[in-house]
């Protein structure tokens, strides 16, 4: 699976004004809900439930919130950079400025893990993260993520 299979331009936003983890999860849910044509509150609740199990802030200013959705939907990602990093309860206690969120259908559990691994690997590349953080437009952010 390629990032372009799950991430679309309409779910990519750069330099998003955001002041909290809760608001970040709301923004992610709103974008994904429009793309999936589902209720944003359901997506938000799904992300919140996952965060209660343990933070998805993986360190180095990056978070990968994720959750499962109903099987009639397809895997969908949301990519955000924030205007200012926000507290996210990350494992290194550093604020987060780069978020790649993922929603995967219930029956695609193995694919979900592979996709999370692919994203984590991509975001472990300091050069890619630097480019993503410097992107000033949604399209630039999208192009960097799908082409790297």
CSV table of N, CA and C in Angstrom, one decimal, residues 73-135:
chain,number,residue,atom,x,y,z
A,73,UNK,N,-16.5,1.4,4.9
A,73,UNK,CA,-15.6,2.5,4.6
A,73,UNK,C,-14.2,2.0,4.2
A,74,UNK,N,-13.5,2.8,3.5
A,74,UNK,CA,-12.1,2.4,3.2
A,74,UNK,C,-11.1,3.2,4.0
A,75,UNK,N,-9.9,2.6,4.1
A,75,UNK,CA,-8.9,3.2,4.9
A,75,UNK,C,-8.7,4.7,4.5
A,76,UNK,N,-8.6,5.6,5.5
A,76,UNK,CA,-8.4,7.0,5.2
A,76,UNK,C,-7.4,7.6,6.1
A,77,UNK,N,-6.6,8.5,5.6
A,77,UNK,CA,-5.6,9.2,6.4
A,77,UNK,C,-5.9,10.7,6.4
A,78,UNK,N,-5.4,11.4,7.5
A,78,UNK,CA,-5.4,12.8,7.5
A,78,UNK,C,-4.0,13.3,8.0
A,79,UNK,N,-3.5,14.2,7.2
A,79,UNK,CA,-2.2,14.8,7.5
A,79,UNK,C,-2.3,16.2,7.9
A,80,UNK,N,-1.7,16.6,9.0
A,80,UNK,CA,-1.8,18.0,9.5
A,80,UNK,C,-0.4,18.4,10.0
A,81,UNK,N,-0.1,19.7,9.7
A,81,UNK,CA,1.0,20.4,10.5
A,81,UNK,C,0.3,21.5,11.2
A,82,UNK,N,0.8,21.8,12.4
A,82,UNK,CA,0.2,22.9,13.2
A,82,UNK,C,1.0,24.2,13.1
A,83,UNK,N,0.3,25.3,13.2
A,83,UNK,CA,1.0,26.6,13.2
A,83,UNK,C,2.0,26.7,14.3
A,84,UNK,N,1.5,26.2,15.5
A,84,UNK,CA,2.4,26.1,16.7
A,84,UNK,C,2.2,24.7,17.3
A,85,UNK,N,3.3,24.0,17.7
A,85,UNK,CA,3.1,22.7,18.3
A,85,UNK,C,2.2,22.7,19.5
A,86,UNK,N,1.4,21.6,19.7
A,86,UNK,CA,0.5,21.5,20.8
A,86,UNK,C,0.9,20.3,21.7
A,87,UNK,N,0.5,20.5,23.0
A,87,UNK,CA,0.7,19.4,24.0
A,87,UNK,C,-0.1,18.2,23.5
A,88,UNK,N,0.5,17.0,23.5
A,88,UNK,CA,-0.2,15.8,23.0
A,88,UNK,C,0.1,14.6,23.9
A,89,UNK,N,0.7,14.9,25.1
A,89,UNK,CA,1.0,13.8,26.0
A,89,UNK,C,2.0,12.8,25.3
A,90,UNK,N,2.9,13.3,24.4
A,90,UNK,CA,3.8,12.4,23.7
A,90,UNK,C,4.7,11.7,24.6
A,91,UNK,N,5.3,10.6,24.2
A,91,UNK,CA,6.1,9.8,25.0
A,91,UNK,C,7.4,10.5,25.4
A,92,UNK,N,7.8,11.5,24.7
A,92,UNK,CA,9.0,12.3,25.1
A,92,UNK,C,8.7,13.6,25.7
A,93,UNK,N,7.4,13.8,26.0
A,93,UNK,CA,6.8,15.0,26.7
A,93,UNK,C,7.1,16.3,25.8
A,94,UNK,N,7.3,16.1,24.5
A,94,UNK,CA,7.5,17.3,23.7
A,94,UNK,C,6.2,17.6,22.9
A,95,UNK,N,5.9,18.8,22.6
A,95,UNK,CA,4.7,19.2,21.9
A,95,UNK,C,4.8,18.6,20.5
A,96,UNK,N,3.6,18.4,19.9
A,96,UNK,CA,3.5,17.8,18.5
A,96,UNK,C,3.1,18.9,17.5
A,97,UNK,N,3.8,18.9,16.4
A,97,UNK,CA,3.5,19.8,15.3
A,97,UNK,C,3.1,19.1,14.0
A,98,UNK,N,3.3,17.8,14.0
A,98,UNK,CA,3.1,17.0,12.8
A,98,UNK,C,2.2,15.8,13.1
A,99,UNK,N,1.1,15.6,12.5
A,99,UNK,CA,0.1,14.6,12.8
A,99,UNK,C,-0.3,13.8,11.5
A,100,UNK,N,-0.2,12.5,11.6
A,100,UNK,CA,-0.7,11.7,10.5
A,100,UNK,C,-1.7,10.7,11.2
A,101,UNK,N,-3.0,11.0,10.9
A,101,UNK,CA,-4.0,10.2,11.5
A,101,UNK,C,-4.5,9.1,10.5
A,102,UNK,N,-4.9,8.0,11.1
A,102,UNK,CA,-5.3,6.9,10.2
A,102,UNK,C,-6.6,6.2,10.7
A,103,UNK,N,-7.6,6.0,9.8
A,103,UNK,CA,-8.8,5.3,10.1
A,103,UNK,C,-8.8,4.1,9.2
A,104,UNK,N,-9.0,2.9,9.8
A,104,UNK,CA,-9.0,1.7,9.0
A,104,UNK,C,-10.2,0.8,9.4
A,105,UNK,N,-10.8,0.2,8.3
A,105,UNK,CA,-11.9,-0.7,8.6
A,105,UNK,C,-11.6,-1.8,9.5
A,106,UNK,N,-12.6,-2.2,10.4
A,106,UNK,CA,-12.4,-3.2,11.4
A,106,UNK,C,-11.8,-4.5,10.8
A,107,UNK,N,-12.2,-5.0,9.7
A,107,UNK,CA,-11.7,-6.2,9.1
A,107,UNK,C,-10.3,-6.2,8.5
A,108,UNK,N,-9.7,-5.0,8.5
A,108,UNK,CA,-8.4,-4.9,7.9
A,108,UNK,C,-7.3,-4.7,8.9
A,109,UNK,N,-7.4,-5.4,10.0
A,109,UNK,CA,-6.5,-5.3,11.1
A,109,UNK,C,-5.0,-5.5,10.7
A,110,UNK,N,-4.7,-6.5,9.9
A,110,UNK,CA,-3.3,-6.7,9.5
A,110,UNK,C,-2.8,-5.6,8.6
A,111,UNK,N,-3.7,-5.1,7.7
A,111,UNK,CA,-3.4,-4.0,6.8
A,111,UNK,C,-3.1,-2.8,7.7
A,112,UNK,N,-3.9,-2.6,8.7
A,112,UNK,CA,-3.8,-1.5,9.6
A,112,UNK,C,-2.4,-1.4,10.2
A,113,UNK,N,-1.9,-2.6,10.7
A,113,UNK,CA,-0.6,-2.6,11.3
A,113,UNK,C,0.5,-2.3,10.3
A,114,UNK,N,0.4,-2.9,9.1
A,114,UNK,CA,1.3,-2.6,8.0
A,114,UNK,C,1.4,-1.1,7.6
A,115,UNK,N,0.2,-0.5,7.6
A,115,UNK,CA,0.1,0.9,7.2
A,115,UNK,C,0.7,1.7,8.3
A,116,UNK,N,0.4,1.4,9.6
A,116,UNK,CA,1.0,2.2,10.7
A,116,UNK,C,2.6,2.1,10.6
A,117,UNK,N,3.0,0.9,10.3
A,117,UNK,CA,4.5,0.7,10.2
A,117,UNK,C,5.1,1.5,9.1
A,118,UNK,N,4.4,1.5,7.9
A,118,UNK,CA,4.9,2.3,6.8
A,118,UNK,C,5.0,3.8,7.1
A,119,UNK,N,3.9,4.3,7.8
A,119,UNK,CA,3.9,5.7,8.2
A,119,UNK,C,5.0,6.0,9.2
A,120,UNK,N,5.1,5.2,10.2
A,120,UNK,CA,6.1,5.4,11.3
A,120,UNK,C,7.5,5.4,10.7
A,121,UNK,N,7.7,4.5,9.7
A,121,UNK,CA,9.0,4.5,9.0
A,121,UNK,C,9.3,5.7,8.3
A,122,UNK,N,8.3,6.2,7.5
A,122,UNK,CA,8.4,7.4,6.7
A,122,UNK,C,8.7,8.6,7.6
A,123,UNK,N,8.0,8.7,8.8
A,123,UNK,CA,8.1,9.8,9.7
A,123,UNK,C,9.3,9.7,10.6
A,124,UNK,N,10.0,8.6,10.5
A,124,UNK,CA,11.3,8.5,11.3
A,124,UNK,C,12.4,9.1,10.5
A,125,UNK,N,12.2,9.5,9.2
A,125,UNK,CA,13.2,10.1,8.4
A,125,UNK,C,13.2,11.6,8.7
A,126,UNK,N,14.3,12.0,9.3
A,126,UNK,CA,14.4,13.5,9.7
A,126,UNK,C,14.3,14.4,8.5
A,127,UNK,N,14.8,14.1,7.4
A,127,UNK,CA,14.7,14.9,6.2
A,127,UNK,C,13.3,15.1,5.7
A,128,UNK,N,12.5,14.0,5.7
A,128,UNK,CA,11.1,14.1,5.3
A,128,UNK,C,10.3,14.9,6.3
A,129,UNK,N,10.6,14.7,7.6
A,129,UNK,CA,9.8,15.5,8.6
A,129,UNK,C,10.2,17.0,8.5
A,130,UNK,N,11.4,17.3,8.2
A,130,UNK,CA,11.8,18.7,8.0
A,130,UNK,C,11.1,19.3,6.8
A,131,UNK,N,11.0,18.6,5.7
A,131,UNK,CA,10.3,19.1,4.6
A,131,UNK,C,8.8,19.3,4.9
A,132,UNK,N,8.2,18.3,5.6
A,132,UNK,CA,6.8,18.4,5.9
A,132,UNK,C,6.5,19.6,6.8
A,133,UNK,N,7.4,19.8,7.8
A,133,UNK,CA,7.2,20.9,8.7
A,133,UNK,C,7.4,22.3,8.0
A,134,UNK,N,8.1,22.3,6.9
A,134,UNK,CA,8.4,23.6,6.2
A,134,UNK,C,7.3,23.8,5.1
A,135,UNK,N,6.5,22.8,4.8
A,135,UNK,CA,5.5,23.0,3.8
A,135,UNK,C,4.5,24.2,4.2
